[in-house]
Coordinates of C-alpha atoms in Angstrom, one line a residue:
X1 CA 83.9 149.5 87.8
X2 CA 86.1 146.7 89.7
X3 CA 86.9 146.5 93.2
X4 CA 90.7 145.3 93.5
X5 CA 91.2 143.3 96.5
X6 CA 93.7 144.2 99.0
X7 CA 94.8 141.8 101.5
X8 CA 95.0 138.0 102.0
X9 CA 91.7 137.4 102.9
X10 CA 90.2 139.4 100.2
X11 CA 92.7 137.8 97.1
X12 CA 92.1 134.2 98.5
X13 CA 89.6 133.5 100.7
X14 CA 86.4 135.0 99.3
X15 CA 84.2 133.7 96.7
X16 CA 82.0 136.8 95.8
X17 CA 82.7 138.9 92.9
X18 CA 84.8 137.7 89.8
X19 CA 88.5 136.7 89.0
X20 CA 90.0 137.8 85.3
X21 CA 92.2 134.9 83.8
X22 CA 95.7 136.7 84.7
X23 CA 94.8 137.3 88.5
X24 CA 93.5 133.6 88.6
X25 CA 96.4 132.1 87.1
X26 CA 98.8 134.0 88.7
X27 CA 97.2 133.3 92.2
X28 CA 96.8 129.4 91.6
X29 CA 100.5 129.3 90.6
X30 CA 101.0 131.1 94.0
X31 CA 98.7 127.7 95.5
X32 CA 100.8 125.5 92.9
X33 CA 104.2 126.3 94.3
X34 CA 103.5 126.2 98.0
X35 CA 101.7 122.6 97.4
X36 CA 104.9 121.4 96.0
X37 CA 106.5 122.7 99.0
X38 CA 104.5 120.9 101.4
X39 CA 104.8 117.7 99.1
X40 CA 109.3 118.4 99.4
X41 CA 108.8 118.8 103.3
X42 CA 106.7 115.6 103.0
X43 CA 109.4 113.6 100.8
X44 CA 111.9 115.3 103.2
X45 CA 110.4 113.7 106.3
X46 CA 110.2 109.7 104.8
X47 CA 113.6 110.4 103.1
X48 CA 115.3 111.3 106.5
X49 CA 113.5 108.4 108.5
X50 CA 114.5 106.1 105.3
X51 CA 118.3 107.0 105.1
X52 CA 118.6 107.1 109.1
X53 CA 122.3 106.0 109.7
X54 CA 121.4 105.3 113.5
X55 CA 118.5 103.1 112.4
X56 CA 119.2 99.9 113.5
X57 CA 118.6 98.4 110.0
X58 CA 119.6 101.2 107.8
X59 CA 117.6 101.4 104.6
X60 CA 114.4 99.9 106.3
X61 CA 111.5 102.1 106.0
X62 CA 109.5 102.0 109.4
X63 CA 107.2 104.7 110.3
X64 CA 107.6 105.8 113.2
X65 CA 105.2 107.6 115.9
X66 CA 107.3 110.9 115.7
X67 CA 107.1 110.6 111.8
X68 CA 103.3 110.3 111.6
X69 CA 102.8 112.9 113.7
X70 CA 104.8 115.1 111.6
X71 CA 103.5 113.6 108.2
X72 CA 99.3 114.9 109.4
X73 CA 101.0 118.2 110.6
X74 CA 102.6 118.7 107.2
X75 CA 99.0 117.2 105.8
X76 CA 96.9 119.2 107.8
X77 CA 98.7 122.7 106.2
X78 CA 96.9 121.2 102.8
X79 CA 93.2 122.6 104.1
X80 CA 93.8 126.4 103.4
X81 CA 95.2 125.9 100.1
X82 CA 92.5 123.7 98.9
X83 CA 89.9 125.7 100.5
X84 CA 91.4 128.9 98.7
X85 CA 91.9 126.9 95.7
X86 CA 88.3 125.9 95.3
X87 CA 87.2 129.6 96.3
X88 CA 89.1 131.4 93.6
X89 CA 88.0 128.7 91.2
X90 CA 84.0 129.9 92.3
X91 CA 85.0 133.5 91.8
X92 CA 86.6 132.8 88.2
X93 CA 83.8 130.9 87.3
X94 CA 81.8 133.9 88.3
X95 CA 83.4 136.1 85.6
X96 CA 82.3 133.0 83.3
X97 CA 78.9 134.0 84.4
X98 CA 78.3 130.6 85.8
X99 CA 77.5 129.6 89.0
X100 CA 79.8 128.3 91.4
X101 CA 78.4 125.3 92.0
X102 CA 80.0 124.0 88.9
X103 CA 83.1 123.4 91.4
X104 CA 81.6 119.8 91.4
X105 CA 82.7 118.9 88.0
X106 CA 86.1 118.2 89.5
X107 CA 84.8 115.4 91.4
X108 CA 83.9 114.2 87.8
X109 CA 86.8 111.5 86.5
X110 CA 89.1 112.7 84.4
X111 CA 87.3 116.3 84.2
X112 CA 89.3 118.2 86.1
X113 CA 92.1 118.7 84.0
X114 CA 89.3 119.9 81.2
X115 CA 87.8 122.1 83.4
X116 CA 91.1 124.2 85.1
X117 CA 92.1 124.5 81.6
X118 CA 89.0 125.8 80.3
X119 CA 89.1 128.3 83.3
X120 CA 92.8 129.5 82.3
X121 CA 92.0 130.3 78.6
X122 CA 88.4 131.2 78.7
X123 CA 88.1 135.2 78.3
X124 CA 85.0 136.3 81.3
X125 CA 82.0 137.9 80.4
X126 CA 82.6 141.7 79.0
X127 CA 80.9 144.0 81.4
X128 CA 79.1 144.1 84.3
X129 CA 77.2 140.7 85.0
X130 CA 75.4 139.3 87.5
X131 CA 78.0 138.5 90.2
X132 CA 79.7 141.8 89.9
X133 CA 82.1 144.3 88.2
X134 CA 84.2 143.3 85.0
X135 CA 87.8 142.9 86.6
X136 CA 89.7 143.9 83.7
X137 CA 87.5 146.9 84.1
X138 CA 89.1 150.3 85.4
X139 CA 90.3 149.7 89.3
X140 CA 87.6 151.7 91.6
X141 CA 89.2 153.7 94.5
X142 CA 88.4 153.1 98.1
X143 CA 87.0 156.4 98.1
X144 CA 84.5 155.6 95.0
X145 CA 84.1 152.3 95.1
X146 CA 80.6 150.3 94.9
X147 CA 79.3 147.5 97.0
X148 CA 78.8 144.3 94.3
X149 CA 75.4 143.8 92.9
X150 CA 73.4 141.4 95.5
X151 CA 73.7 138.3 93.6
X152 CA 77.1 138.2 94.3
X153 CA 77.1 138.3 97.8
X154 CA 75.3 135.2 98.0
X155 CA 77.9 133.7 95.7
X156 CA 78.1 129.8 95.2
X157 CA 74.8 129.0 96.7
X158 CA 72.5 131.5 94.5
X159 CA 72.6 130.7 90.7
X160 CA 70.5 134.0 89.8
X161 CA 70.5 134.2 85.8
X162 CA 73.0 136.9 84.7
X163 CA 72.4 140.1 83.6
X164 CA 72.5 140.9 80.0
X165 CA 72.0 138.8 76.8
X166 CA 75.8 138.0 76.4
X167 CA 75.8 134.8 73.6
X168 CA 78.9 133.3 75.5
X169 CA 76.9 133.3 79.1
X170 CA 76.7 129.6 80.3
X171 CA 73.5 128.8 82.2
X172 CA 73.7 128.5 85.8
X173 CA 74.3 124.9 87.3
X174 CA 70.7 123.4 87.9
X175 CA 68.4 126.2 86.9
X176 CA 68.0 125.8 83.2
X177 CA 67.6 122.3 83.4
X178 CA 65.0 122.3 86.4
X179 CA 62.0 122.5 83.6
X180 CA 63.8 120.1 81.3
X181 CA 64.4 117.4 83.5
X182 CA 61.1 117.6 85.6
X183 CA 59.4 115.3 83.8
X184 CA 62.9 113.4 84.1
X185 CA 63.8 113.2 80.5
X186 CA 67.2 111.3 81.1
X187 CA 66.4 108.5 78.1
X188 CA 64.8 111.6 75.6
X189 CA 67.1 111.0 72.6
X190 CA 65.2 114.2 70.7
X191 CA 65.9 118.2 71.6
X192 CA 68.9 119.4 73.3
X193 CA 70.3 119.9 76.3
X194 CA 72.5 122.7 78.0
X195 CA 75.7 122.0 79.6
X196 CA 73.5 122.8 82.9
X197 CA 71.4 120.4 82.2
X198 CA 73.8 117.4 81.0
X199 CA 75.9 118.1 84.3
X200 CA 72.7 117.8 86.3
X201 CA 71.9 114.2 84.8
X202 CA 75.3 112.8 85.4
X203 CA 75.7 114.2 88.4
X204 CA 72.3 112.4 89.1
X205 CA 74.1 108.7 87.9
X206 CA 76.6 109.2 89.9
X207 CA 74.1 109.6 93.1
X208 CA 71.8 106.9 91.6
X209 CA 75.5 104.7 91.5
X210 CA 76.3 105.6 95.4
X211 CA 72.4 105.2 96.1
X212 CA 73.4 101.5 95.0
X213 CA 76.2 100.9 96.3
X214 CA 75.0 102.1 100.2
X215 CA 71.7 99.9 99.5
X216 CA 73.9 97.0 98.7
X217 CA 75.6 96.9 101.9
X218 CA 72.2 97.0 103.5
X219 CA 70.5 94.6 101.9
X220 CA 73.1 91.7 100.6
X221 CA 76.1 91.7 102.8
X222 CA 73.8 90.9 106.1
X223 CA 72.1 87.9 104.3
X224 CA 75.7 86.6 102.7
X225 CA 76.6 86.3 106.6
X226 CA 73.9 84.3 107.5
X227 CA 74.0 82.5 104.9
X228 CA 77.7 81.6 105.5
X229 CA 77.6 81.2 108.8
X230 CA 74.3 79.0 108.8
X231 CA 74.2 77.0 105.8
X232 CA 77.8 76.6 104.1
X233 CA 80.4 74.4 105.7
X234 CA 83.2 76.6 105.2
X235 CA 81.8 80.2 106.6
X236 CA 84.9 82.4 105.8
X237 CA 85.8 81.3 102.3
X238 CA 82.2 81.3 101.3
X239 CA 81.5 84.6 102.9
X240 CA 84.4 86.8 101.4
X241 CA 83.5 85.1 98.1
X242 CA 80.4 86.4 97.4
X243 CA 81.3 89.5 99.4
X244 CA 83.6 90.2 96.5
X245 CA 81.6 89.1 94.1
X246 CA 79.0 91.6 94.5
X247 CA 81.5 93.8 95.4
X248 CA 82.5 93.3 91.8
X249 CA 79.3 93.3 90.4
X250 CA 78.1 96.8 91.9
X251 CA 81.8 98.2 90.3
X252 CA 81.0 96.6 86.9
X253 CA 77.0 98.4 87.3
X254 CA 79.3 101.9 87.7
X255 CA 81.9 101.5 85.0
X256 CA 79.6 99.6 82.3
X257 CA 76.2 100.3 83.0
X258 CA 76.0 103.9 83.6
X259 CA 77.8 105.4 81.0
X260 CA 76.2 103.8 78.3
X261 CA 73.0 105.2 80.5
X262 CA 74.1 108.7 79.9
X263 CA 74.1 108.2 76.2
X264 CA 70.3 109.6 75.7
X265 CA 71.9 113.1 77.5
X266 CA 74.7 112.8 76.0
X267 CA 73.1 113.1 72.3
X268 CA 71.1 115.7 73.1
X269 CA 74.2 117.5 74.3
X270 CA 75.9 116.9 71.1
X271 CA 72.7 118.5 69.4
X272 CA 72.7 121.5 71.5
X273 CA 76.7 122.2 70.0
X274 CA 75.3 121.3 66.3
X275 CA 77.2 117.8 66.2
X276 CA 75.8 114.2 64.8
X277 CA 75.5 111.3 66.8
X278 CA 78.5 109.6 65.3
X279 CA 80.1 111.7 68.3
X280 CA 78.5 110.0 70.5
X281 CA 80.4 106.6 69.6
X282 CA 83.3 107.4 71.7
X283 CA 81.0 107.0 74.8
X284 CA 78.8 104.0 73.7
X285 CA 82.1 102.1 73.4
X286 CA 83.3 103.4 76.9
X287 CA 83.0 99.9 78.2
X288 CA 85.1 98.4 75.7
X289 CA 87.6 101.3 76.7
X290 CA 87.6 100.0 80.4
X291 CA 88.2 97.0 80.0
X292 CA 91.5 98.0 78.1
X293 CA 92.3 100.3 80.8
X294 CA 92.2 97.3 83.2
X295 CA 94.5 95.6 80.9
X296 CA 96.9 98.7 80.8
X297 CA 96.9 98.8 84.1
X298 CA 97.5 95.4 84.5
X299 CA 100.7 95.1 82.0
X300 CA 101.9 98.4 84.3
X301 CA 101.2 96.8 88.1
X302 CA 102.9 93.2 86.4
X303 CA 105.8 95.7 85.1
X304 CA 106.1 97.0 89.0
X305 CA 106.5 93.7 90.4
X306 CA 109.0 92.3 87.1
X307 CA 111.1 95.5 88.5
X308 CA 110.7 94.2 91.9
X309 CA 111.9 90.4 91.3
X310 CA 114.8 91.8 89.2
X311 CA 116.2 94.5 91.8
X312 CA 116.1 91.3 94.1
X313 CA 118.1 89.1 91.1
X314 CA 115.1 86.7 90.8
X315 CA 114.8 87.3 87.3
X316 CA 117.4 87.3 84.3
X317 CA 118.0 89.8 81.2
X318 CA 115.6 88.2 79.3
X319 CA 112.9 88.6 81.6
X320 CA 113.8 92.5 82.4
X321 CA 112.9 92.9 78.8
X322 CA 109.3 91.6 78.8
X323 CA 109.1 93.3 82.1
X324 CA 110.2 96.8 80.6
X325 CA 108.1 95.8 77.6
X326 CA 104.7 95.0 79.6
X327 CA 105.4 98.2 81.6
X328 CA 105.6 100.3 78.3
X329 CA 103.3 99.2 76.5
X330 CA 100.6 99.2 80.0
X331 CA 101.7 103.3 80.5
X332 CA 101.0 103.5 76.8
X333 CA 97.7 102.4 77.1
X334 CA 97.1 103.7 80.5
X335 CA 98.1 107.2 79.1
X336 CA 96.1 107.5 75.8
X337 CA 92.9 106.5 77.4
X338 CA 93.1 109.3 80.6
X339 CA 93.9 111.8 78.3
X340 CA 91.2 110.7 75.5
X341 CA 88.7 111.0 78.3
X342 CA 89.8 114.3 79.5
X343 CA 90.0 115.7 76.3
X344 CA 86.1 114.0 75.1
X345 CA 84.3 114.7 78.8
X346 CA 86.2 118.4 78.6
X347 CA 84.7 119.1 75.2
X348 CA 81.1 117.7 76.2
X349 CA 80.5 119.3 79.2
X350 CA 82.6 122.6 78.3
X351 CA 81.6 123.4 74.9
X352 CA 79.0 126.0 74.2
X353 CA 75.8 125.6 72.6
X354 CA 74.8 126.7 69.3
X355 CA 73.1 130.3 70.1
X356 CA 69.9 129.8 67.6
X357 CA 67.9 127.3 66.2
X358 CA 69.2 124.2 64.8
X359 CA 68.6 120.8 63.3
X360 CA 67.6 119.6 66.4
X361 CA 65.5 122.4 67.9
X362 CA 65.2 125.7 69.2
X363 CA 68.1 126.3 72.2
X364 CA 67.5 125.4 75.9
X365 CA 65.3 127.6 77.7
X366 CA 67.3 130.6 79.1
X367 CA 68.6 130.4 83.2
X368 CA 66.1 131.2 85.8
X369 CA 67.1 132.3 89.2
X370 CA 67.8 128.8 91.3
X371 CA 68.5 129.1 95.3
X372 CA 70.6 125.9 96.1
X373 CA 69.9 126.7 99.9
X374 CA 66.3 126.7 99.2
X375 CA 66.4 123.6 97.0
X376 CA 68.5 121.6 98.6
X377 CA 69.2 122.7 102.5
X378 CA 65.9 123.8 103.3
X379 CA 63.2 121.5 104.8
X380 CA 60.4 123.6 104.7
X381 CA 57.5 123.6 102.0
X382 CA 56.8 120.1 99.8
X383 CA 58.7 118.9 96.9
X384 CA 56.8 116.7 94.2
X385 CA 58.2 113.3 92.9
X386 CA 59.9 113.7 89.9
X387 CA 62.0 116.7 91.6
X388 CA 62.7 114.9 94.7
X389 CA 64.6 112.1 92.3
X390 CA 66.6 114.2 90.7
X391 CA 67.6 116.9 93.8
X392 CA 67.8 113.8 95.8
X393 CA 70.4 111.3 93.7
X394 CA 72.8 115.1 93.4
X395 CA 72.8 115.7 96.8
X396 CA 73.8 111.9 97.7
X397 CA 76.7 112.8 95.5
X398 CA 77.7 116.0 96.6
X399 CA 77.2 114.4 100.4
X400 CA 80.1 111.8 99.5
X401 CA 81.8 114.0 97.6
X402 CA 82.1 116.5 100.5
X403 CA 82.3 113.6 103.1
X404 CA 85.5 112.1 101.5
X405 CA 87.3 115.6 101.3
X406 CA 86.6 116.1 105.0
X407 CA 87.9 112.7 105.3
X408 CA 91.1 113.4 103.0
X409 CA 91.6 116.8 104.2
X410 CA 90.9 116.4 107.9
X411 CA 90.4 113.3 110.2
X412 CA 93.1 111.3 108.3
X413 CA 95.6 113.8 109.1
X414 CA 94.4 114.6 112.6
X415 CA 94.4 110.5 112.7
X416 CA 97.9 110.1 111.7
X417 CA 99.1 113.0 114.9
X418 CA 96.7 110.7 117.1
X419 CA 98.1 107.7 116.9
X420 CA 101.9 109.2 116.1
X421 CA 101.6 110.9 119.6
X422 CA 100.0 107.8 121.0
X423 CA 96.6 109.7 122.0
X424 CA 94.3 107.1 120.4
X425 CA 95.7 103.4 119.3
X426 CA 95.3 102.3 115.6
X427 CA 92.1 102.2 113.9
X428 CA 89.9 104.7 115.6
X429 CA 90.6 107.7 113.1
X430 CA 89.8 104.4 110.3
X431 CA 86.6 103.6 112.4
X432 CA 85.4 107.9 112.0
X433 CA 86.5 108.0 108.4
X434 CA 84.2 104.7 107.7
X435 CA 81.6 106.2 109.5
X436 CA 81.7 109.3 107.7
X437 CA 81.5 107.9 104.6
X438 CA 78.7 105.8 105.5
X439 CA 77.0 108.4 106.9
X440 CA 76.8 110.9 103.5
X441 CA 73.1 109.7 102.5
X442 CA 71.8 111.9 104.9
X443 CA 72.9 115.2 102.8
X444 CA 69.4 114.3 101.2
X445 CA 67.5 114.1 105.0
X446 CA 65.9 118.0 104.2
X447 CA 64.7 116.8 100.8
X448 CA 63.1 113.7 102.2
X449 CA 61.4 115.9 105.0
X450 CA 59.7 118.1 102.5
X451 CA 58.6 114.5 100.4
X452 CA 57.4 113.3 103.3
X453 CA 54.8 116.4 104.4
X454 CA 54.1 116.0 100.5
X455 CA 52.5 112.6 100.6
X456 CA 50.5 113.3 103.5
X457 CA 53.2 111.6 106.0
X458 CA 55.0 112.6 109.7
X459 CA 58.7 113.6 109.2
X460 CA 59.6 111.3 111.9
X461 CA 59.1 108.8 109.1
X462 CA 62.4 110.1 107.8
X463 CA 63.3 107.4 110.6
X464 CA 62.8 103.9 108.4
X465 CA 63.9 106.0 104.9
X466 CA 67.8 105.8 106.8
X467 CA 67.2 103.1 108.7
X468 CA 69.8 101.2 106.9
X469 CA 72.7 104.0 108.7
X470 CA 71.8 102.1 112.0
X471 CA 74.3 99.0 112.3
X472 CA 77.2 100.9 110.6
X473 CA 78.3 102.5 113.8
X474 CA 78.4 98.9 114.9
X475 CA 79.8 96.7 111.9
X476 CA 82.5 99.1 111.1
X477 CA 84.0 98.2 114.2
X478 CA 85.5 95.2 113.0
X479 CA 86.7 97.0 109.6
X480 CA 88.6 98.8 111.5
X481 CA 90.3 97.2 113.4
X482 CA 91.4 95.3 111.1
X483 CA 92.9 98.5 109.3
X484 CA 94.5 99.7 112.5
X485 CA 96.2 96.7 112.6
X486 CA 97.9 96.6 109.1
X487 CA 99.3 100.3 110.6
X488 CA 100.3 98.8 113.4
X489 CA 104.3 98.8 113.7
X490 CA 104.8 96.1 115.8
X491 CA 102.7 93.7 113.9
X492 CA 104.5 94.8 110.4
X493 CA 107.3 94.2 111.9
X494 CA 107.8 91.2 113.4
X495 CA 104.0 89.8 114.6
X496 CA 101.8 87.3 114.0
X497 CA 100.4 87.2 110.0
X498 CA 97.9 84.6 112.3
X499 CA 96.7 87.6 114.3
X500 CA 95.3 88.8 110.6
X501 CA 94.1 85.8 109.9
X502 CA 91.8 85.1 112.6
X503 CA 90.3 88.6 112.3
X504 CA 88.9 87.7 108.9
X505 CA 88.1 84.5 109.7
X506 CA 84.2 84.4 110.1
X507 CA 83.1 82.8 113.3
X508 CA 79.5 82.8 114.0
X509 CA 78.4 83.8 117.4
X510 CA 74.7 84.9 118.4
X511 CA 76.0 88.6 118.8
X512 CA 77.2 88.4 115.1
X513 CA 74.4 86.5 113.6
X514 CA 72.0 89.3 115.5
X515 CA 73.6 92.4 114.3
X516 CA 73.5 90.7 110.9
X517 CA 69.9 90.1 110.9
X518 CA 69.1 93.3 112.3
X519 CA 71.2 94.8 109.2
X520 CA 69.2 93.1 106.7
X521 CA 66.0 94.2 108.8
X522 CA 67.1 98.3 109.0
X523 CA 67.9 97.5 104.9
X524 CA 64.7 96.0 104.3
X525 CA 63.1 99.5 106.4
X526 CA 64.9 101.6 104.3
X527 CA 63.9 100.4 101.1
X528 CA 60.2 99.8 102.0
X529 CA 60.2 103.8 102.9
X530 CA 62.5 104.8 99.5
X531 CA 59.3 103.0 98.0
X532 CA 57.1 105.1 99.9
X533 CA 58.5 108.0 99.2
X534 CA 58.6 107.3 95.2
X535 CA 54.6 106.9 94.8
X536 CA 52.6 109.4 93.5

């Protein structure tokens, strides 16, 4: 029988036991209202510092020290709600029977609105499962009331399969798909795959896509430097040229490359639900689909500034309508594709499989219990290679995944009542958050230690593997200050666009040139012992 909770603590800051679909709701429209609270006090603070009458230039937006400081205070307010948000979402998807570390499909694009609405309609598991009472059960007394079963206590970190043979059960996050993907059947086009599993593999792109992206900074940006500053005439057009370039490349290897990657997983998903692969054309033309977002988009930002030019009376009647037309017709497109996406990843990831044999096979092999301290926080023991890849690329994700909340949540507001209140000067809460981010590869250092003792090799080796971390604490230096400065009041306000100018104007000096070739060097370390690591 079910435990009610009693208390703040126990209705929204716990994540053992379950949550029924009215309690949930109920308590995230509780969350829901006092976030739009904080977003009024928020629009409440700019609006008064906006409309000022004693402002020497009345309807010039400036913000001000005081302001800032006020702004993070208000920001800072958003931590418990989000922290209670994401632990009643665990404890509903508990009743789901699944494990809480599905959470992470919101960091997803365009899955979150799937997955909170999927967690409003779906009815839990009937009876007792593995993570506790039923709560639409009969409400135990203090006096008679029973501890939860121990599964639940260890909550989001412990995926143990749930009790009971229930054909709506989903498998826990990671467990069923540990046998299927250790021979790392990503590109298997045959058999099926649970929704377990299929998370697992894209949540293994998207490490595999920040993997990339942080190996890219090692390894090409030092050389474009040097090769700038040494061999081209003009150093700082050259240099932010091909900067962007591959800049633009490593975005178009995301958006293009990896979906169609995930097509192989994505058919055997569509197998497990008893669908043909003409489902699966949706996705293979996902690139096609980009690039008409990016023209949506386009036709809306061109709308924005058409607006712009004719609230200034730079552009006639005529104009305004191709502007209003553009902007239409760019929300249009903008609109249908989000909510095709949400709709089509939703329906992929949420949709349960077929609960006997098919076409395509027999279903996935049931949930077995899966410690994620043990398999992904733990150093001790060896790990062979196949599962190293796959743990490894998910927790790269997770790491910048939970590295840019902290940021969002945390040092950016603490950074904005800084420099309000004049305790640190512009750029040094830019300068942590940079460092942060470039710091998340190491959310894979205890699964490197236990490849390491597997080949035969000293941890401290662990040493070259992130060598590649060791300029950032230097070459984010200039990044931000040249963020600091565009926060700077007095230069937004009167200073020298020159000051900018020369700040991103490359000038090679022998300091410059040697932290440049010692970032290519720590790059070149790194990938040697990724190499290392990879052999069999």
């Amino acid at each position: 029988m079910h435990t009610p909770d009693h208390g703040i603590k126990e209705n929204f800051f716990r994540f053992a036991g379950r949550l029924n679909r009215r309690r949930y709701l109920l308590r995230s429209l509780l969350l829901f209202v006092l976030t739009l609270a904080l977003c009024a006090a928020i629009v409440a603070v700019i609006a008064a510092q906006a409309f000022d009458p004693t402002h020497p230039e009345p309807g010039e937006f400036e913000i001000t020290g005081e302001m800032s400081a006020a702004l993070g205070g208000l920001l800072l307010l958003f931590i418990p709600i989000t922290v209670s948000g994401n632990m009643l979402m665990i404890r509903r998807l508990h009743d789901l029977s699944m494990s809480g570390c599905y959470i992470l499909l919101q960091f997803i694009p365009f899955l979150t609105p799937a997955l909170m609405l999927y967690l409003f309609c779906k009815k839990g598991t009937a009876g007792e499962n593995a993570y506790g009472a039923d709560p639409c059960a009969a409400a135990l007394t203090p006096d008679t009331a029973a501890p939860l079963p121990a599964p639940a206590a260890a909550g989001v970190f412990d995926t143990a399969a749930p009790a009971g043979d229930a054909a709506d059960e989903m498998p826990a996050l990671g467990a069923s798909s540990m046998a299927d993907a250790a021979p790392l059947r990503f590109f298997t086009r045959t058999g099926r795959l649970d929704r377990g599993g299929f998370a697992m593999i894209i949540g293994t792109f998207i490490g595999l896509w920040g993997l990339i992206t942080w190996l890219e900074d090692a390894l090409l940006l030092a050389p474009i430097y040097l090769l700038s500053a040494g061999l081209l005439r003009e150093s700082t057009p050259a240099f932010w040229v091909l900067s962007i370039s591959v800049f633009g490349l490593t975005l178009l290897c995301g958006l293009f490359i990896l979906p169609l990657l995930s097509i192989p997983a994505a058919l055997r998903r569509l197998h497990d639900i008893g669908r043909s692969a003409f489902f699966i054309l949706p996705l293979a033309l996902s690139s096609i689909g980009i690039i008409v977002f990016g023209v949506g988009a386009s036709l809306m930002s061109n709308g924005l500034i058409g607006f712009a030019r004719i609230g200034r009376g730079a552009a006639s009647p005529e104009e305004g309508a191709v502007v209003l037309g553009m902007f239409v017709v760019g929300s249009l497109i903008v609109t249908v594709i989000v909510l095709f996406l949400c709709i089509y990843g939703g329906w992929l990831f949420l949709k349960k499989g077929a609960p006997a044999e098919n076409a395509h096979g027999a279903p996935p092999a049931p949930a077995a219990p899966f410690s994620l301290r043990a398999a992904y926080l733990s150093a001790a023991g060896t790990i062979d290679r196949d599962t190293f890849i796959l743990r490894g690329l998910i927790a790269v994700a997770a790491s910048l995944a939970l590295c840019k909340m902290i940021d969002s949540l945390i040092i950016t507001p603490l950074g904005m009542i800084a420099t309000g209140l004049e305790l640190i000067p512009y750029g040094v809460d830019d300068y942590i958050s940079l460092l942060l981010i470039t710091l998340a590869p190491l959310g894979a250092l205890p699964l490197v230690l236990r490849r390491l003792r597997a080949i035969g090799r000293s941890g401290a080796e662990a040493f070259f593997v992130f060598a590649a971390l060791l300029p950032y604490p230097i070459v984010c230096v200039p990044i931000a200050r040249v963020l600091g400065l565009l926060q700077d009041n007095a230069f937004l306000h009167g200073g020298d666009p020159q000051v900018l100018f020369d700040m991103l104007t490359v000038t090679p000096t022998s300091g410059s040139i040697a932290v440049a070739a010692f970032a290519f060097v720590c790059g070149v370390a790194s990938v040697v012992g990724i190499v290392r690591l990879l052999r069999r």
